[in-house]
XYZ file of C-alpha atoms in Angstrom:
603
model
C -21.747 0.678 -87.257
C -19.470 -0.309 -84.654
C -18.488 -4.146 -84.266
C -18.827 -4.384 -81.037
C -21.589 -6.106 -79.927
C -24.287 -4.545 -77.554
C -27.197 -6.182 -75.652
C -29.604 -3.955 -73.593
C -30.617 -5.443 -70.078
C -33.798 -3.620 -69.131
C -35.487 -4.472 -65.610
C -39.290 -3.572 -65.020
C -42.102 -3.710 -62.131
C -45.102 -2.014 -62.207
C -43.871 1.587 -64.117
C -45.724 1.328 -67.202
C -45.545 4.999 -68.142
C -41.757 5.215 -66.680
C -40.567 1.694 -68.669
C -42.365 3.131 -72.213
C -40.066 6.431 -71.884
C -37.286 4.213 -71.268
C -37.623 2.114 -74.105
C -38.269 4.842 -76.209
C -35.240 6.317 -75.298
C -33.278 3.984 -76.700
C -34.999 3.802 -79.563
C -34.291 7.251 -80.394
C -30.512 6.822 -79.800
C -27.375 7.947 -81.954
C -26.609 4.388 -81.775
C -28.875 1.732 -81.188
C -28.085 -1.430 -79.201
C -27.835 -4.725 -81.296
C -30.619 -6.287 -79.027
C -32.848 -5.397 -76.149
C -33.420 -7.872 -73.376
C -36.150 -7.007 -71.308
C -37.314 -8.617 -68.076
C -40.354 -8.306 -66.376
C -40.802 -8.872 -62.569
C -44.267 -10.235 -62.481
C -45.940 -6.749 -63.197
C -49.589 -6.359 -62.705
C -50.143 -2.996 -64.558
C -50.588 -3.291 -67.722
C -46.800 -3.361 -68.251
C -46.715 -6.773 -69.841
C -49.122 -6.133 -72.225
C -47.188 -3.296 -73.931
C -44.126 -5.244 -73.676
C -45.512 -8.247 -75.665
C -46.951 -5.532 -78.645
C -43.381 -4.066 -78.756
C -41.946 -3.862 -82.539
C -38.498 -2.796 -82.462
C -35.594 -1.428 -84.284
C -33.200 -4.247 -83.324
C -33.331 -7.949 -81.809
C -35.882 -7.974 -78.808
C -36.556 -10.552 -76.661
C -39.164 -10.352 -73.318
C -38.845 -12.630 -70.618
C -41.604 -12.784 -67.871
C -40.995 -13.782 -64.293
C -43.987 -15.167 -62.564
C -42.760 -13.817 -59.143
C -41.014 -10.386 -58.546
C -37.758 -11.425 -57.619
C -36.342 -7.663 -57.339
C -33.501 -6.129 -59.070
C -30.915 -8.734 -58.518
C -33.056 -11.480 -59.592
C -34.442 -9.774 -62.643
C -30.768 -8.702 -63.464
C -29.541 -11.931 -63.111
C -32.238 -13.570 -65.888
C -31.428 -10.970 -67.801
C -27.651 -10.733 -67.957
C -27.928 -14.337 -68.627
C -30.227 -14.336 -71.610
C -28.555 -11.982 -73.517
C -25.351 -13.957 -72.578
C -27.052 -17.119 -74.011
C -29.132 -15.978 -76.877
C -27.477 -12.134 -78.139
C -23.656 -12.736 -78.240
C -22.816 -9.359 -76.595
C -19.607 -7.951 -75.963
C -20.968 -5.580 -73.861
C -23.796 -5.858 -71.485
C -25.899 -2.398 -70.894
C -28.146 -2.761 -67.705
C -30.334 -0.162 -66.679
C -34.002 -0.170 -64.816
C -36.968 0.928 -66.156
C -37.368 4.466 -64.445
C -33.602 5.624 -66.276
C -34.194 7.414 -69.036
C -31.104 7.471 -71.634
C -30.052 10.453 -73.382
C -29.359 10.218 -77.295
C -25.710 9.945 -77.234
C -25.164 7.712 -73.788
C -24.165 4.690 -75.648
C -22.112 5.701 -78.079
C -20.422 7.962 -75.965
C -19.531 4.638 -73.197
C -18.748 3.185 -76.666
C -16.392 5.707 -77.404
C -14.756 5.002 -74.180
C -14.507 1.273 -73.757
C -13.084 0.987 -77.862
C -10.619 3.618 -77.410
C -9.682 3.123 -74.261
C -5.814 1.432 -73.982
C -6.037 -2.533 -74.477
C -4.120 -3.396 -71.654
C -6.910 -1.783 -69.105
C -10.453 -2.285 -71.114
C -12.657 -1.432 -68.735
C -15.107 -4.238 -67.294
C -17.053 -1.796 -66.279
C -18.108 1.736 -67.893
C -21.274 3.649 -65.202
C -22.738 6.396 -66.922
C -23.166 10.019 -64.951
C -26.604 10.094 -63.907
C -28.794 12.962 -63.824
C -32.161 13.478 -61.249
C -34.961 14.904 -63.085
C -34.218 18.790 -62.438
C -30.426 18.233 -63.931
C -28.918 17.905 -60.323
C -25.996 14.695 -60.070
C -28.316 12.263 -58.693
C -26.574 11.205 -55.159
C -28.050 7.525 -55.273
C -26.094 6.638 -58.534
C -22.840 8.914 -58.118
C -19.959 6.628 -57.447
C -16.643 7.863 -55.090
C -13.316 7.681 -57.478
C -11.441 4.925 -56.460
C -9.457 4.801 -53.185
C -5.861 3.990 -53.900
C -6.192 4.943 -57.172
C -2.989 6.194 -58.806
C -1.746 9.211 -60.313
C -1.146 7.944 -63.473
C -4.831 5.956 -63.359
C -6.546 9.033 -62.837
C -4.671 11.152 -65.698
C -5.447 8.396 -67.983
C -9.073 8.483 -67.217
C -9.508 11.861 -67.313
C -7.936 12.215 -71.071
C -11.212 10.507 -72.009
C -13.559 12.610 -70.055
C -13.874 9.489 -67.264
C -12.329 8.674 -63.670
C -11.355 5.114 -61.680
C -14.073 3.928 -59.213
C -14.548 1.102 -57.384
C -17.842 -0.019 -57.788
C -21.391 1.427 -59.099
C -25.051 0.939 -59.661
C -27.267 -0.921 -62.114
C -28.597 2.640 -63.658
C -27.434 2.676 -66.853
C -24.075 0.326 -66.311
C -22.107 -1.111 -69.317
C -20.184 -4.566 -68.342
C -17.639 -6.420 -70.093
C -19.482 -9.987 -71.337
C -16.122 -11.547 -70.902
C -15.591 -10.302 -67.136
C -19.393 -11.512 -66.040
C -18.184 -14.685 -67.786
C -15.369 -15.183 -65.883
C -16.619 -13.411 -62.342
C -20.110 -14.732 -62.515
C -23.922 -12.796 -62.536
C -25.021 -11.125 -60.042
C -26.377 -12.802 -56.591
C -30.058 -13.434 -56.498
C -30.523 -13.607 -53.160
C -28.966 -10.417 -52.749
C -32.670 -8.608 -52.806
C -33.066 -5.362 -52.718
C -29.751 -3.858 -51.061
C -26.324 -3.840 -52.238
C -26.804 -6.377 -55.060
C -25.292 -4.193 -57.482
C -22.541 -2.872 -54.907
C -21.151 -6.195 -54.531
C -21.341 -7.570 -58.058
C -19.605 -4.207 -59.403
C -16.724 -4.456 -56.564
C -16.318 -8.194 -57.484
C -15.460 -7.367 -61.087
C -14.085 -4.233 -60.679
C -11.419 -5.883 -57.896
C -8.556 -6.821 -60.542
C -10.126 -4.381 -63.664
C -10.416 -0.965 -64.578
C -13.915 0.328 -63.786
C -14.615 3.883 -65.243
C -17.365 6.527 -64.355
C -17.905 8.234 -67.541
C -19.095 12.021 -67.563
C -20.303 12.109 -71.005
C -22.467 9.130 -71.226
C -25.439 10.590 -69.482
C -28.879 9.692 -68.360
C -31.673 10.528 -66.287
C -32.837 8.897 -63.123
C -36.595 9.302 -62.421
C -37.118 8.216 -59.136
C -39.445 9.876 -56.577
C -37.133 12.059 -53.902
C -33.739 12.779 -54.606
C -31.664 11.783 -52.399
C -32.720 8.244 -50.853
C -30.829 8.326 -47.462
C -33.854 10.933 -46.178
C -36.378 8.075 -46.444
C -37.231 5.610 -44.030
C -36.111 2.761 -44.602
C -38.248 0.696 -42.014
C -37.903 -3.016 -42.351
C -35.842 -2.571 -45.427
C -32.739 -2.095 -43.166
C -32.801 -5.975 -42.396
C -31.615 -6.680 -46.277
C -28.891 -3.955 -46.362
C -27.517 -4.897 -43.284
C -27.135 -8.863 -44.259
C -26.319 -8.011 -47.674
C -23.859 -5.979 -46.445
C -22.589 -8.564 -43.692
C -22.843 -11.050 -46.722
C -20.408 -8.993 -49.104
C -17.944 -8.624 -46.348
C -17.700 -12.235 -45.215
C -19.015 -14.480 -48.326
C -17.863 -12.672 -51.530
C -14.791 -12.153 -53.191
C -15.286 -8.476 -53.861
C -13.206 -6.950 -51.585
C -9.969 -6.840 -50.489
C -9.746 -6.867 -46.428
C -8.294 -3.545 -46.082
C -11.253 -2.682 -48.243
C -13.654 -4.562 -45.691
C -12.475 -2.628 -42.679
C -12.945 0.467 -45.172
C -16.326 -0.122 -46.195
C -17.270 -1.642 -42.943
C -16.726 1.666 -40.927
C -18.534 3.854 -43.574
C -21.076 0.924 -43.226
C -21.608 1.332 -39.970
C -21.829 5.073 -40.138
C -24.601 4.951 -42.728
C -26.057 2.330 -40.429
C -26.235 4.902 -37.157
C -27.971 7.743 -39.934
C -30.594 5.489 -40.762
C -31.391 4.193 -37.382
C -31.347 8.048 -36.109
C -33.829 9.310 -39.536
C -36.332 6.488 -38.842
C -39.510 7.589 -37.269
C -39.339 3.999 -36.141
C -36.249 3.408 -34.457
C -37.200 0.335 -32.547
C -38.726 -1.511 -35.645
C -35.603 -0.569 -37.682
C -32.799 -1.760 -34.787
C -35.203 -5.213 -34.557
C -35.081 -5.696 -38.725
C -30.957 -4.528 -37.972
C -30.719 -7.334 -35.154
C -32.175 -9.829 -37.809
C -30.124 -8.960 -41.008
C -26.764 -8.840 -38.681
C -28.077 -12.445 -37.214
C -28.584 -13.784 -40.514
C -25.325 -12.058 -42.508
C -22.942 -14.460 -39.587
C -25.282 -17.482 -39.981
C -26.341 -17.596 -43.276
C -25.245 -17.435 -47.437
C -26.760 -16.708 -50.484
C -28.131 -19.993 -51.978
C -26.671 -20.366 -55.348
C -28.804 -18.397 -58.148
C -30.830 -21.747 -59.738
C -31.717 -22.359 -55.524
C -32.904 -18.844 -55.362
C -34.852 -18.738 -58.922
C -36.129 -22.284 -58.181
C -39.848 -22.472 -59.575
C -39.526 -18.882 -60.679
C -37.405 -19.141 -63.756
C -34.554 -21.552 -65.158
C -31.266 -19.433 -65.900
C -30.104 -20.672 -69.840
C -27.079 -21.722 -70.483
C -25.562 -18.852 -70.232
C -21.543 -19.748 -69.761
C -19.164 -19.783 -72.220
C -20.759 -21.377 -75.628
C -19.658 -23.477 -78.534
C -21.296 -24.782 -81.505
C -21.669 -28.617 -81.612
C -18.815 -28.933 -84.251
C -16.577 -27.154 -81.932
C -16.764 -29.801 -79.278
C -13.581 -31.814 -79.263
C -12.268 -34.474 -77.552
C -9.123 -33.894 -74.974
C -6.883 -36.007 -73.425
C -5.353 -35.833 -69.574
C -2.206 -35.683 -68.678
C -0.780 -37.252 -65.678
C 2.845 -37.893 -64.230
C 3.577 -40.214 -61.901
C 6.655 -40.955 -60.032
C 8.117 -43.341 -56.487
C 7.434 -40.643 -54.334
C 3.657 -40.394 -54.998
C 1.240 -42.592 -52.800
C -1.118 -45.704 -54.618
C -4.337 -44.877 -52.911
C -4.349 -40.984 -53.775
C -2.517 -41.416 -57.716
C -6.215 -43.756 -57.468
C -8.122 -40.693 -56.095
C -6.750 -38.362 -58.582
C -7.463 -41.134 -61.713
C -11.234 -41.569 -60.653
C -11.838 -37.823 -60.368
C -10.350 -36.923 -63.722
C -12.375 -40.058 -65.809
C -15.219 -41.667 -63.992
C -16.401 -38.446 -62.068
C -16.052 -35.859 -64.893
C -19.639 -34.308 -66.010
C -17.350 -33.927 -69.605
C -14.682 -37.177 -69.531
C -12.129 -36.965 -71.477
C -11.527 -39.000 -74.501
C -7.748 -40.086 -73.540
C -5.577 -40.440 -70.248
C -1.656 -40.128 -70.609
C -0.075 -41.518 -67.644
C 3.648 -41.396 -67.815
C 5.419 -43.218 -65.329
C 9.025 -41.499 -64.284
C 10.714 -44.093 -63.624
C 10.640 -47.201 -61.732
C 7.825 -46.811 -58.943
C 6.541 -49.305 -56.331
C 4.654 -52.485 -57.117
C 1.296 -50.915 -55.605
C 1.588 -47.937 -57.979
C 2.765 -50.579 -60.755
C -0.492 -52.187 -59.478
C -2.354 -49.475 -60.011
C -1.240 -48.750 -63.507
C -1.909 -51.401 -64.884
C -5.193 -51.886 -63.496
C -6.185 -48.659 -64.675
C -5.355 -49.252 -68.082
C -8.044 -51.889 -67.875
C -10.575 -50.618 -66.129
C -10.224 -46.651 -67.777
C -11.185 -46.183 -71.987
C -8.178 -44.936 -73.708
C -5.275 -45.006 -71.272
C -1.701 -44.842 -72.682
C 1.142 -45.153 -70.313
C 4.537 -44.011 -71.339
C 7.085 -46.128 -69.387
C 10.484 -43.933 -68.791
C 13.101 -46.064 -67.838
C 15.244 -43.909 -65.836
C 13.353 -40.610 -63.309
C 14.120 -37.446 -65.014
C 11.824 -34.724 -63.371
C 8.768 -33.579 -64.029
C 9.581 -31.386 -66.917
C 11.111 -34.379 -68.949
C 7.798 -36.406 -68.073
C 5.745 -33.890 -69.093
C 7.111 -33.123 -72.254
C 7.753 -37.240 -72.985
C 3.748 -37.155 -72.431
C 2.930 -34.513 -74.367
C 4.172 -35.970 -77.319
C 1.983 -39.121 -76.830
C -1.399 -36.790 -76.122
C -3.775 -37.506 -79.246
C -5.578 -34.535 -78.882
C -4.835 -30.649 -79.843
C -6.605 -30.064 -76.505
C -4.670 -31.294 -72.939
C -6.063 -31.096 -69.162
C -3.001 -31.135 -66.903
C -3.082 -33.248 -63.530
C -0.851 -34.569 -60.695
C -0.927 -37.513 -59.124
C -2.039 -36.500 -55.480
C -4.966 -33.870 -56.207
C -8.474 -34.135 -57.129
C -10.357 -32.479 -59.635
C -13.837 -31.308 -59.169
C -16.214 -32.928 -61.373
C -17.756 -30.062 -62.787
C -13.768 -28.926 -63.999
C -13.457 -30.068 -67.725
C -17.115 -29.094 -68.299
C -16.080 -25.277 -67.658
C -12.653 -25.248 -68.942
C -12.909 -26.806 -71.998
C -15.409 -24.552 -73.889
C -13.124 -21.765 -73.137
C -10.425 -23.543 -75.697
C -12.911 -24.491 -77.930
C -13.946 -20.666 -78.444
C -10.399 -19.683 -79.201
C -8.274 -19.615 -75.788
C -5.038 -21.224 -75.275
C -4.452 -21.849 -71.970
C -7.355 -21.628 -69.151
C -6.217 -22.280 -65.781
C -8.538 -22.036 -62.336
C -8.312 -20.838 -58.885
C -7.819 -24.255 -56.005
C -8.234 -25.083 -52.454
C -5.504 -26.740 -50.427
C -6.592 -29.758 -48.933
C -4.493 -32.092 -46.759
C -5.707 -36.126 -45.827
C -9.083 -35.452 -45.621
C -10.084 -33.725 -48.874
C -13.601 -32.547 -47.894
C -11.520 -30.551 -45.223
C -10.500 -27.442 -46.856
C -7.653 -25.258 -45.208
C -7.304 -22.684 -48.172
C -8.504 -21.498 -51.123
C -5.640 -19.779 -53.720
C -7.277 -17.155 -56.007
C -5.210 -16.428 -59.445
C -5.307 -13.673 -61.556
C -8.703 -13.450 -64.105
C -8.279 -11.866 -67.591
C -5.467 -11.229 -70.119
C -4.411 -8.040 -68.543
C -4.478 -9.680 -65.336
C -2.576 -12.395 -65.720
C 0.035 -11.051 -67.987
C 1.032 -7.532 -66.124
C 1.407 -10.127 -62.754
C 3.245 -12.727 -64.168
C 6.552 -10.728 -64.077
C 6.629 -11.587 -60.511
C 4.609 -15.054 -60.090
C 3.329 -17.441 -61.617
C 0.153 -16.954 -63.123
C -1.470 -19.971 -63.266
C -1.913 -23.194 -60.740
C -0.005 -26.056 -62.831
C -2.509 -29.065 -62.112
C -5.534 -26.979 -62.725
C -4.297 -25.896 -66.280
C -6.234 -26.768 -69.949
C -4.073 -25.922 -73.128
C -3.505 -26.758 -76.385
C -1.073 -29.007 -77.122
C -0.017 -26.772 -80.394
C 0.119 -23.723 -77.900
C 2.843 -25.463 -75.965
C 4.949 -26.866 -78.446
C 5.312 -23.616 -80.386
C 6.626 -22.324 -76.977
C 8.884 -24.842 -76.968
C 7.687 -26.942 -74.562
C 8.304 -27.605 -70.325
C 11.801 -27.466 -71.454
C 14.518 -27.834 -69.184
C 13.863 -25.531 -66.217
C 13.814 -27.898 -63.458
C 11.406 -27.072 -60.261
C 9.941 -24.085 -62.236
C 9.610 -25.655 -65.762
C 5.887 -24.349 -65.422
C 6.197 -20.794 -64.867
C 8.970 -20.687 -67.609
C 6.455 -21.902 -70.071
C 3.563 -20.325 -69.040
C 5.668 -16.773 -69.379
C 7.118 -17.799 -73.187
C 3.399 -18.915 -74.169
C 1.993 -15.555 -72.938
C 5.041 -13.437 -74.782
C 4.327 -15.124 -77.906
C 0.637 -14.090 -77.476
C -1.132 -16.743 -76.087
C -4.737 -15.671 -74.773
C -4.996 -17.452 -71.207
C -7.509 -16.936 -68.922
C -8.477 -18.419 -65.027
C -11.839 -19.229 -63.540
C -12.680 -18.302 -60.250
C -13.855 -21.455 -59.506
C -11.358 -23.518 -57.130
C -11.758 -26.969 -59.575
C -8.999 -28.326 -57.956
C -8.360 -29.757 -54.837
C -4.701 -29.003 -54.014
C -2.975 -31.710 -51.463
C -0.715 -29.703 -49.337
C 1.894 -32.444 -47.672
C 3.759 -32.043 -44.739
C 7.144 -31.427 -46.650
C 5.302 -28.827 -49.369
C 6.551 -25.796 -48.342
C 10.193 -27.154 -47.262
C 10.298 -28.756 -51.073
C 9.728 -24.686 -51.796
C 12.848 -23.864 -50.299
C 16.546 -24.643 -50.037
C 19.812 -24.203 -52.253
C 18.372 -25.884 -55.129
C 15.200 -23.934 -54.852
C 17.232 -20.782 -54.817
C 19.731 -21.813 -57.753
C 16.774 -22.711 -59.712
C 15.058 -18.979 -59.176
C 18.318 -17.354 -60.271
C 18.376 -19.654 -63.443
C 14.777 -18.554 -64.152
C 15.159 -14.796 -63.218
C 18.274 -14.670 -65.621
C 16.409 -16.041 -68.246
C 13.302 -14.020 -68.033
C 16.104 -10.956 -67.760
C 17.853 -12.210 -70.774
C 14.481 -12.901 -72.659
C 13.339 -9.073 -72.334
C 10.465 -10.313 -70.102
C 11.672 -8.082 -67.413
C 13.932 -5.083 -66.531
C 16.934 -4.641 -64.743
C 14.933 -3.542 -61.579
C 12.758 -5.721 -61.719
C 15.396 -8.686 -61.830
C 16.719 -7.146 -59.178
C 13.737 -7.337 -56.751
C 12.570 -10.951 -57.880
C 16.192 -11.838 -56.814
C 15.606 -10.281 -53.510
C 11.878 -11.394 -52.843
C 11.440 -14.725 -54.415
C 15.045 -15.300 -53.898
C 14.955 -14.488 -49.895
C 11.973 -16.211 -49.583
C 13.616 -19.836 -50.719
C 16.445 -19.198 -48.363
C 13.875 -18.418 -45.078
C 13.374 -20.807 -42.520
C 10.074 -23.203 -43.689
C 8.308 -22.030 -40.883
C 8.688 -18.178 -41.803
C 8.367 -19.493 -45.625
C 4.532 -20.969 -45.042
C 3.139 -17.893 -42.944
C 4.782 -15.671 -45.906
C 3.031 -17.922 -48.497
C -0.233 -18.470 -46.871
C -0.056 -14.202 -45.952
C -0.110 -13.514 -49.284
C -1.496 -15.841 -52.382
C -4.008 -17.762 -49.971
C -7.498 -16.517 -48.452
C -9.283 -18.314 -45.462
C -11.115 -21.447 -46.802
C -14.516 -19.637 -45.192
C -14.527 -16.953 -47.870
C -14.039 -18.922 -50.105
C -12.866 -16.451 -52.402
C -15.822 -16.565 -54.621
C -19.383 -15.591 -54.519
C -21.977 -18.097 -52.921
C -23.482 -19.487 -56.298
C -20.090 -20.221 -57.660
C -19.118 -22.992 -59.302
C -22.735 -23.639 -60.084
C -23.525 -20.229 -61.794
């Protein structure tokens, strides 16, 4: 039997004959899942019944819902049991009128082992099949726009082709990439649930549309878009409105993309309704709501209904260690905030840490000397590591370093804040094997519960290491690593004003496995002189130093080197003012979206 690790997510309402077909279809399978999650949406048919005498072939587990919360809700529960309880790799979510054919798991099985490492899909949707043998039109995804060439020869070698997104009838999902992106949106009932969870994870990973994993969708007419929809249309068109303006899922070329076709569908359904003026009033309502509302977060949404498990990331009590934080400080940071950024790293951490390193580059002023030493009175565990004599941040950080206590080190300047929720979700990622975990941040400037930006960052392995030939992959102060991890790599080193990105680039050549949360933990203070510090001669000489290294080091090619030079290199020789509209153009989104869905960082 294959190793990898498969958990069933079945949904059911009310289709007693429809859900015992399904679940004896995968019974009978080639290859059976390693456990079957099943939950129930409040069913009043005699569904329940059966499902509580079920005796099957592999792990089981039935979850009831005591109100029907629809497909995203029941999907949701779900995905998250078998996250917490079945240690999947992969996630296999289907409703209960799909049937599956004998061979449609281990042929998406087939696929997602053997497909090249670099580009595992995070998402696998089998070809579905209406009940006559015709491609069902509800459940055929559109190959992926902008797809290239080479993508779509590479897919098709294993019988498969790119797409962007896809529905929840019969979809196999990457356990890591739901860990990482986040469930689906509860409040997204009815319409476009699965639309805008696929497109969020599919946005940076390879999402395939298999044509040999096969199964049979037994719905009631076969092609949905001649029903009326009635007052339906309010939830597609807020769902929709919502996926455009509150989720990360799509790119904004994508959103003018999807939003004409949108609108197109939109005009059909209004025009095939035998009840035009009902359907524009439930249109007026969901278009109201999309601009003036957002999906609560999923434990708002499930509130008296169910309590999600723990379903994040997981570690055994004798994995839990303790960490220590790291923090520089130098003259040119400010008393009050190097306070700010203490508290939120200690005193307002849901997991606190079990040692602060402060190092002090430098003489500073008598307020931050102030503040020092008070906080080594008033904060457990804090060692300060006088230097006599400022030698730049890579000097500090390395002088720290070698005072940290712990395998396990949170990284943190002197001027941001850290949400309080940060360590809790970083940490477990190290304890479960990673080396570095970094997060995505929003810029703030005085007032910190003003945000002006949020920065995303790249998600997975693949992610982060095919972009960091041209960026950095990570945001410095929102980083977690293990001390060990570093000091293999040799440490900051000494790389002045990009000592960060140098290391992060040997630690992921020597095989580090890094990963970023979606979740801006950090709040990023953006000064008035940031983006000039980003620029100038020494900025410039300090990118050539780099890019001849990384060209030296293998890390890139000879073209490559060539247009870093030119890029990164131009842009540190621009005026500031062209520099920040570059900058904020293209690694910053408007603080609004948020980059991220609703229920995040809660979920």
């Amino acid at each position: 039997m294959s190793s990898t690790r498969v958990v069933a997510v079945l949904v059911s309402f009310n289709r007693e004959e429809l859900l015992r077909r399904a679940v004896e279809s995968i019974c009978r399978a080639v290859r059976l899942p390693d456990a079957l999650v099943i939950v129930d949406n409040a069913s009043t048919d005699g569904s329940v019944d059966y499902l509580r005498s079920l005796q099957l072939p592999c792990d089981y587990e039935l979850v009831e819902l005591t109100k029907n919360t629809g497909g995203a809700g029941g999907f949701t529960v779900g995905m998250a049991h078998a996250l917490a309880n079945h240690r999947p790799d992969l996630l296999w979510i289907m409703d209960d009128d799909t049937e599956p054919h004998r061979e449609t798991l281990s042929e998406a099985l087939e696929l997602w082992q053997n497909y090249p490492a670099a580009e595992t899909p995070a998402l696998i949707a089998s070809r579905v099949l209406w009940t006559d043998g015709r491609e069902h039109p509800m459940n055929s995804p559109r190959t992926r726009v902008g797809a290239s060439a080479a993508q779509k020869s590479r897919a098709a070698k294993f019988s498969a082709r790119p797409i962007r997104s896809a529905s929840f009838v019969s979809l196999f999902v990457s356990a890591e990439a739901i860990r990482q992106d986040g469930l689906p949106i509860v409040d997204y009932f009815l319409w476009n649930d699965d639309f805008e969870f696929t497109a969020r994870l599919a946005r940076h990973r390879t999402a395939l549309a298999s044509e040999k994993s096969v199964v049979s969708h037994h719905t009631k007419v076969f092609d949905s878009n001649t029903v009326d929809i009635g007052e339906r249309f309010f939830f597609e068109v807020r769902n929709k409105i919502w996926t455009f303006s509150r989720s990360s899922a799509l790119t904004t070329g994508e959103r003018l993309l999807y939003g004409g076709s949108s609108v197109r569908r939109w005009f059909s359904m209004v025009r095939r309704s035998s009840s035009r003026a009902a359907v524009l009033k439930a249109g007026w309502r969901g278009l109201r709501d999309g601009l003036l509302s957002q999906p609560r977060s999923n434990e708002q949404a499930l509130a008296g209904v169910h309590q999600l498990p723990a379903w994040k990331l997981q570690v055994s009590a004798d994995q839990v260690a303790d960490f220590s934080v790291l923090i520089p400080v130098y003259i040119g940071d400010e008393a009050n905030r190097f306070r700010r950024a203490l508290d939120s790293v200690t005193i307002e951490q849901h997991r606190q840490p079990a040692e602060v390193v402060i190092v002090q580059d430098g003489p500073v002023d008598a307020r931050i000397a102030e503040q020092i030493t008070e906080a080594e009175a008033r904060l457990a565990n804090v060692k300060v590591v006088r230097l006599p004599q400022a030698g730049g941040l890579a000097r500090a950080l390395d002088a720290g370093l070698a005072e940290c206590s712990h395998e396990f080190v949170a990284r943190m300047d002197a001027d941001d804040v850290s949400r309080p929720e940060r360590f809790e979700l970083q940490l477990p990622y190290l304890e479960s094997g990673y080396d570095i975990i970094g997060s995505a941040l929003e810029e703030i400037a005085e007032d910190e519960s003003n945000s002006l930006a949020y920065r995303p960052v790249p998600l997975d392995q693949q992610q982060i290491f095919s972009g960091s030939s041209f960026r950095s992959p990570f945001h410095h102060p929102t980083v977690v690593y293990r001390k060990s991890a570093v000091l293999e790599a040799g440490g900051y080193g000494a790389m002045a004003s990009v000592e960060d990105y140098w290391l992060w680039l040997r630690m992921l050549h020597r095989g580090a496995k890094a990963a970023n949360l979606s979740q801006p933990l950090l709040k990023y203070r953006v000064s008035a002189g940031a983006y000039h510090r980003r620029g100038g001669k020494e900025m410039f000489s300090a990118e050539l130093r780099l890019q001849g290294k990384m060209l030296k080091a293998g890390y890139i090619g000879p073209l490559r080197w060539f247009g870093n030079v030119l890029v990164r290199g131009g842009y540190r020789l621009v005026p500031t003012s062209l520099r920040k509209i570059g900058y904020r153009g293209a690694f910053t989104h408007a603080p609004s979206a948020a980059g991220r869905p609703a229920d995040s960082p809660e979920r």
